[in-house]
Amino acid sequence: MTDIEDDDDPIYDDDDFCDCEEYDADILEGRAHCYRCGRSWWLTDEQMRQEIRWQAEMMECAEESAEGTQND
Ligand SMILES: [Zn+2]
């Protein structure tokens, strides 16, 4: 869903270019920080929503596995 195909973009030829796919998001501050290249930026509203949903899903998964396996 986050695939951005920008083949014409010359920045992709740069060895130092980092796509910043792996980043730490601070949803309280609304900041993201890439630990590969050290870049930090403000999260967009959509990125914030995604992060919040992500973290909520992770918590749900943790709760489900904590409950153990239940078969109806
Ligand atoms: Zn990066």
GROMACS .gro file of N, CA and C and ligand atoms in nm:
model
  217
    1MET      N    1   0.083  -0.120   0.000
    1MET     CA    2   0.000   0.000   0.000
    1MET      C    3   0.087   0.126   0.000
    2THR      N    4   0.205   0.113   0.060
    2THR     CA    5   0.293   0.229   0.064
    2THR      C    6   0.394   0.227  -0.050
    3ASP      N    7   0.372   0.137  -0.147
    3ASP     CA    8   0.464   0.129  -0.259
    3ASP      C    9   0.457   0.257  -0.343
    4ILE      N   10   0.570   0.320  -0.354
    4ILE     CA   11   0.577   0.439  -0.438
    4ILE      C   12   0.675   0.408  -0.551
    5GLU      N   13   0.623   0.399  -0.671
    5GLU     CA   14   0.711   0.370  -0.784
    5GLU      C   15   0.743   0.500  -0.857
    6ASP      N   16   0.863   0.542  -0.835
    6ASP     CA   17   0.907   0.670  -0.890
    6ASP      C   18   1.039   0.646  -0.963
    7ASP      N   19   1.030   0.574  -1.073
    7ASP     CA   20   1.152   0.532  -1.142
    7ASP      C   21   1.232   0.648  -1.198
    8ASP      N   22   1.165   0.760  -1.221
    8ASP     CA   23   1.233   0.874  -1.280
    8ASP      C   24   1.310   0.955  -1.177
    9ASP      N   25   1.288   0.922  -1.053
    9ASP     CA   26   1.349   1.003  -0.948
    9ASP      C   27   1.497   0.972  -0.937
   10PRO      N   28   1.584   1.070  -0.964
   10PRO     CA   29   1.730   1.045  -0.963
   10PRO      C   30   1.783   1.014  -0.823
   11ILE      N   31   1.707   1.044  -0.720
   11ILE     CA   32   1.755   1.022  -0.583
   11ILE      C   33   1.777   0.873  -0.558
   12TYR      N   34   1.712   0.787  -0.637
   12TYR     CA   35   1.726   0.643  -0.618
   12TYR      C   36   1.864   0.594  -0.661
   13ASP      N   37   1.937   0.678  -0.737
   13ASP     CA   38   2.070   0.638  -0.778
   13ASP      C   39   2.175   0.671  -0.672
   14ASP      N   40   2.132   0.743  -0.573
   14ASP     CA   41   2.224   0.786  -0.468
   14ASP      C   42   2.247   0.670  -0.370
   15ASP      N   43   2.374   0.637  -0.347
   15ASP     CA   44   2.407   0.528  -0.255
   15ASP      C   45   2.360   0.559  -0.114
   16ASP      N   46   2.360   0.685  -0.081
   16ASP     CA   47   2.323   0.724   0.054
   16ASP      C   48   2.172   0.727   0.074
   17PHE      N   49   2.100   0.707  -0.036
   17PHE     CA   50   1.956   0.716  -0.023
   17PHE      C   51   1.901   0.605   0.065
   18CYS      N   52   1.816   0.644   0.153
   18CYS     CA   53   1.750   0.548   0.242
   18CYS      C   54   1.600   0.565   0.222
   19ASP      N   55   1.531   0.455   0.202
   19ASP     CA   56   1.387   0.467   0.179
   19ASP      C   57   1.309   0.485   0.309
   20CYS      N   58   1.380   0.475   0.420
   20CYS     CA   59   1.320   0.502   0.552
   20CYS      C   60   1.193   0.419   0.574
   21GLU      N   61   1.199   0.294   0.531
   21GLU     CA   62   1.084   0.209   0.555
   21GLU      C   63   1.080   0.162   0.700
   22GLU      N   64   1.198   0.149   0.758
   22GLU     CA   65   1.206   0.105   0.897
   22GLU      C   66   1.230   0.227   0.983
   23TYR      N   67   1.125   0.274   1.047
   23TYR     CA   68   1.145   0.391   1.131
   23TYR      C   69   1.071   0.378   1.262
   24ASP      N   70   1.122   0.451   1.359
   24ASP     CA   71   1.054   0.460   1.487
   24ASP      C   72   0.954   0.573   1.479
   25ALA      N   73   0.832   0.544   1.520
   25ALA     CA   74   0.731   0.650   1.518
   25ALA      C   75   0.692   0.684   1.660
   26ASP      N   76   0.695   0.812   1.690
   26ASP     CA   77   0.649   0.858   1.820
   26ASP      C   78   0.514   0.922   1.799
   27ILE      N   79   0.410   0.845   1.829
   27ILE     CA   80   0.275   0.896   1.799
   27ILE      C   81   0.233   1.003   1.898
   28LEU      N   82   0.304   1.013   2.009
   28LEU     CA   83   0.271   1.120   2.104
   28LEU      C   84   0.322   1.254   2.053
   29GLU      N   85   0.441   1.250   1.997
   29GLU     CA   86   0.499   1.374   1.944
   29GLU      C   87   0.464   1.395   1.798
   30GLY      N   88   0.425   1.285   1.730
   30GLY     CA   89   0.396   1.295   1.589
   30GLY      C   90   0.522   1.300   1.504
   31ARG      N   91   0.631   1.247   1.560
   31ARG     CA   92   0.759   1.248   1.489
   31ARG      C   93   0.798   1.107   1.450
   32ALA      N   94   0.865   1.095   1.339
   32ALA     CA   95   0.921   0.968   1.298
   32ALA      C   96   1.072   0.983   1.292
   33HIS      N   97   1.142   0.876   1.320
   33HIS     CA   98   1.288   0.880   1.320
   33HIS      C   99   1.341   0.752   1.257
   34CYS      N  100   1.418   0.767   1.152
   34CYS     CA  101   1.476   0.652   1.084
   34CYS      C  102   1.609   0.620   1.148
   35TYR      N  103   1.623   0.496   1.195
   35TYR     CA  104   1.748   0.463   1.261
   35TYR      C  105   1.853   0.412   1.164
   36ARG      N  106   1.818   0.405   1.037
   36ARG     CA  107   1.919   0.369   0.937
   36ARG      C  108   2.000   0.490   0.894
   37CYS      N  109   1.929   0.598   0.862
   37CYS     CA  110   1.998   0.717   0.812
   37CYS      C  111   1.995   0.831   0.911
   38GLY      N  112   1.917   0.814   1.018
   38GLY     CA  113   1.914   0.917   1.121
   38GLY      C  114   1.821   1.032   1.090
   39ARG      N  115   1.748   1.021   0.980
   39ARG     CA  116   1.656   1.128   0.943
   39ARG      C  117   1.537   1.129   1.038
   40SER      N  118   1.482   1.244   1.061
   40SER     CA  119   1.358   1.251   1.138
   40SER      C  120   1.264   1.350   1.070
   41TRP      N  121   1.139   1.322   1.082
   41TRP     CA  122   1.040   1.406   1.013
   41TRP      C  123   0.908   1.398   1.088
   42TRP      N  124   0.821   1.493   1.053
   42TRP     CA  125   0.688   1.493   1.113
   42TRP      C  126   0.601   1.393   1.041
   43LEU      N  127   0.526   1.317   1.117
   43LEU     CA  128   0.433   1.222   1.057
   43LEU      C  129   0.313   1.297   1.000
   44THR      N  130   0.265   1.250   0.886
   44THR     CA  131   0.142   1.307   0.833
   44THR      C  132   0.024   1.248   0.910
   45ASP      N  133  -0.091   1.309   0.894
   45ASP     CA  134  -0.210   1.258   0.962
   45ASP      C  135  -0.235   1.112   0.927
   46GLU      N  136  -0.212   1.079   0.800
   46GLU     CA  137  -0.238   0.942   0.758
   46GLU      C  138  -0.137   0.846   0.820
   47GLN      N  139  -0.012   0.890   0.825
   47GLN     CA  140   0.090   0.805   0.888
   47GLN      C  141   0.061   0.786   1.036
   48MET      N  142   0.013   0.892   1.099
   48MET     CA  143  -0.025   0.883   1.240
   48MET      C  144  -0.134   0.778   1.258
   49ARG      N  145  -0.236   0.787   1.171
   49ARG     CA  146  -0.346   0.690   1.181
   49ARG      C  147  -0.295   0.549   1.162
   50GLN      N  148  -0.205   0.531   1.064
   50GLN     CA  149  -0.151   0.397   1.039
   50GLN      C  150  -0.073   0.348   1.160
   51GLU      N  151   0.007   0.433   1.219
   51GLU     CA  152   0.086   0.393   1.335
   51GLU      C  153  -0.003   0.354   1.451
   52ILE      N  154  -0.107   0.437   1.473
   52ILE     CA  155  -0.198   0.410   1.584
   52ILE      C  156  -0.270   0.276   1.561
   53ARG      N  157  -0.311   0.254   1.435
   53ARG     CA  158  -0.379   0.128   1.404
   53ARG      C  159  -0.284   0.010   1.422
   54TRP      N  160  -0.163   0.027   1.373
   54TRP     CA  161  -0.059  -0.075   1.386
   54TRP      C  162  -0.039  -0.115   1.531
   55GLN      N  163  -0.022  -0.012   1.614
   55GLN     CA  164   0.008  -0.040   1.754
   55GLN      C  165  -0.113  -0.103   1.822
   56ALA      N  166  -0.233  -0.061   1.783
   56ALA     CA  167  -0.353  -0.121   1.839
   56ALA      C  168  -0.363  -0.267   1.797
   57GLU      N  169  -0.330  -0.296   1.672
   57GLU     CA  170  -0.333  -0.434   1.623
   57GLU      C  171  -0.231  -0.520   1.697
   58MET      N  172  -0.114  -0.464   1.718
   58MET     CA  173  -0.011  -0.540   1.789
   58MET      C  174  -0.056  -0.572   1.929
   59MET      N  175  -0.124  -0.477   1.994
   59MET     CA  176  -0.173  -0.501   2.129
   59MET      C  177  -0.282  -0.606   2.128
   60GLU      N  178  -0.369  -0.602   2.026
   60GLU     CA  179  -0.473  -0.704   2.014
   60GLU      C  180  -0.411  -0.842   1.998
   61CYS      N  181  -0.310  -0.851   1.913
   61CYS     CA  182  -0.242  -0.979   1.891
   61CYS      C  183  -0.181  -1.029   2.021
   62ALA      N  184  -0.122  -0.939   2.096
   62ALA     CA  185  -0.060  -0.978   2.222
   62ALA      C  186  -0.166  -1.028   2.319
   63GLU      N  187  -0.281  -0.962   2.320
   63GLU     CA  188  -0.388  -1.005   2.409
   63GLU      C  189  -0.442  -1.142   2.368
   64GLU      N  190  -0.458  -1.161   2.237
   64GLU     CA  191  -0.509  -1.288   2.188
   64GLU      C  192  -0.417  -1.403   2.226
   65SER      N  193  -0.287  -1.383   2.206
   65SER     CA  194  -0.194  -1.491   2.237
   65SER      C  195  -0.185  -1.512   2.388
   66ALA      N  196  -0.213  -1.408   2.467
   66ALA     CA  197  -0.209  -1.422   2.611
   66ALA      C  198  -0.328  -1.502   2.660
   67GLU      N  199  -0.439  -1.493   2.588
   67GLU     CA  200  -0.558  -1.567   2.626
   67GLU      C  201  -0.544  -1.716   2.599
   68GLY      N  202  -0.450  -1.750   2.515
   68GLY     CA  203  -0.431  -1.890   2.480
   68GLY      C  204  -0.522  -1.930   2.366
   69THR      N  205  -0.519  -2.056   2.331
   69THR     CA  206  -0.601  -2.102   2.219
   69THR      C  207  -0.738  -2.146   2.269
   70GLN      N  208  -0.839  -2.090   2.204
   70GLN     CA  209  -0.976  -2.128   2.241
   70GLN      C  210  -1.050  -2.170   2.115
   71ASN      N  211  -1.102  -2.289   2.117
   71ASN     CA  212  -1.178  -2.337   2.002
   71ASN      C  213  -1.326  -2.340   2.034
   72ASP      N  214  -1.404  -2.281   1.943
   72ASP     CA  215  -1.549  -2.283   1.964
   72ASP      C  216  -1.608  -2.411   1.912
   73ZN      ZN  217   1.620   0.648   0.646
   0.00000   0.00000   0.00000
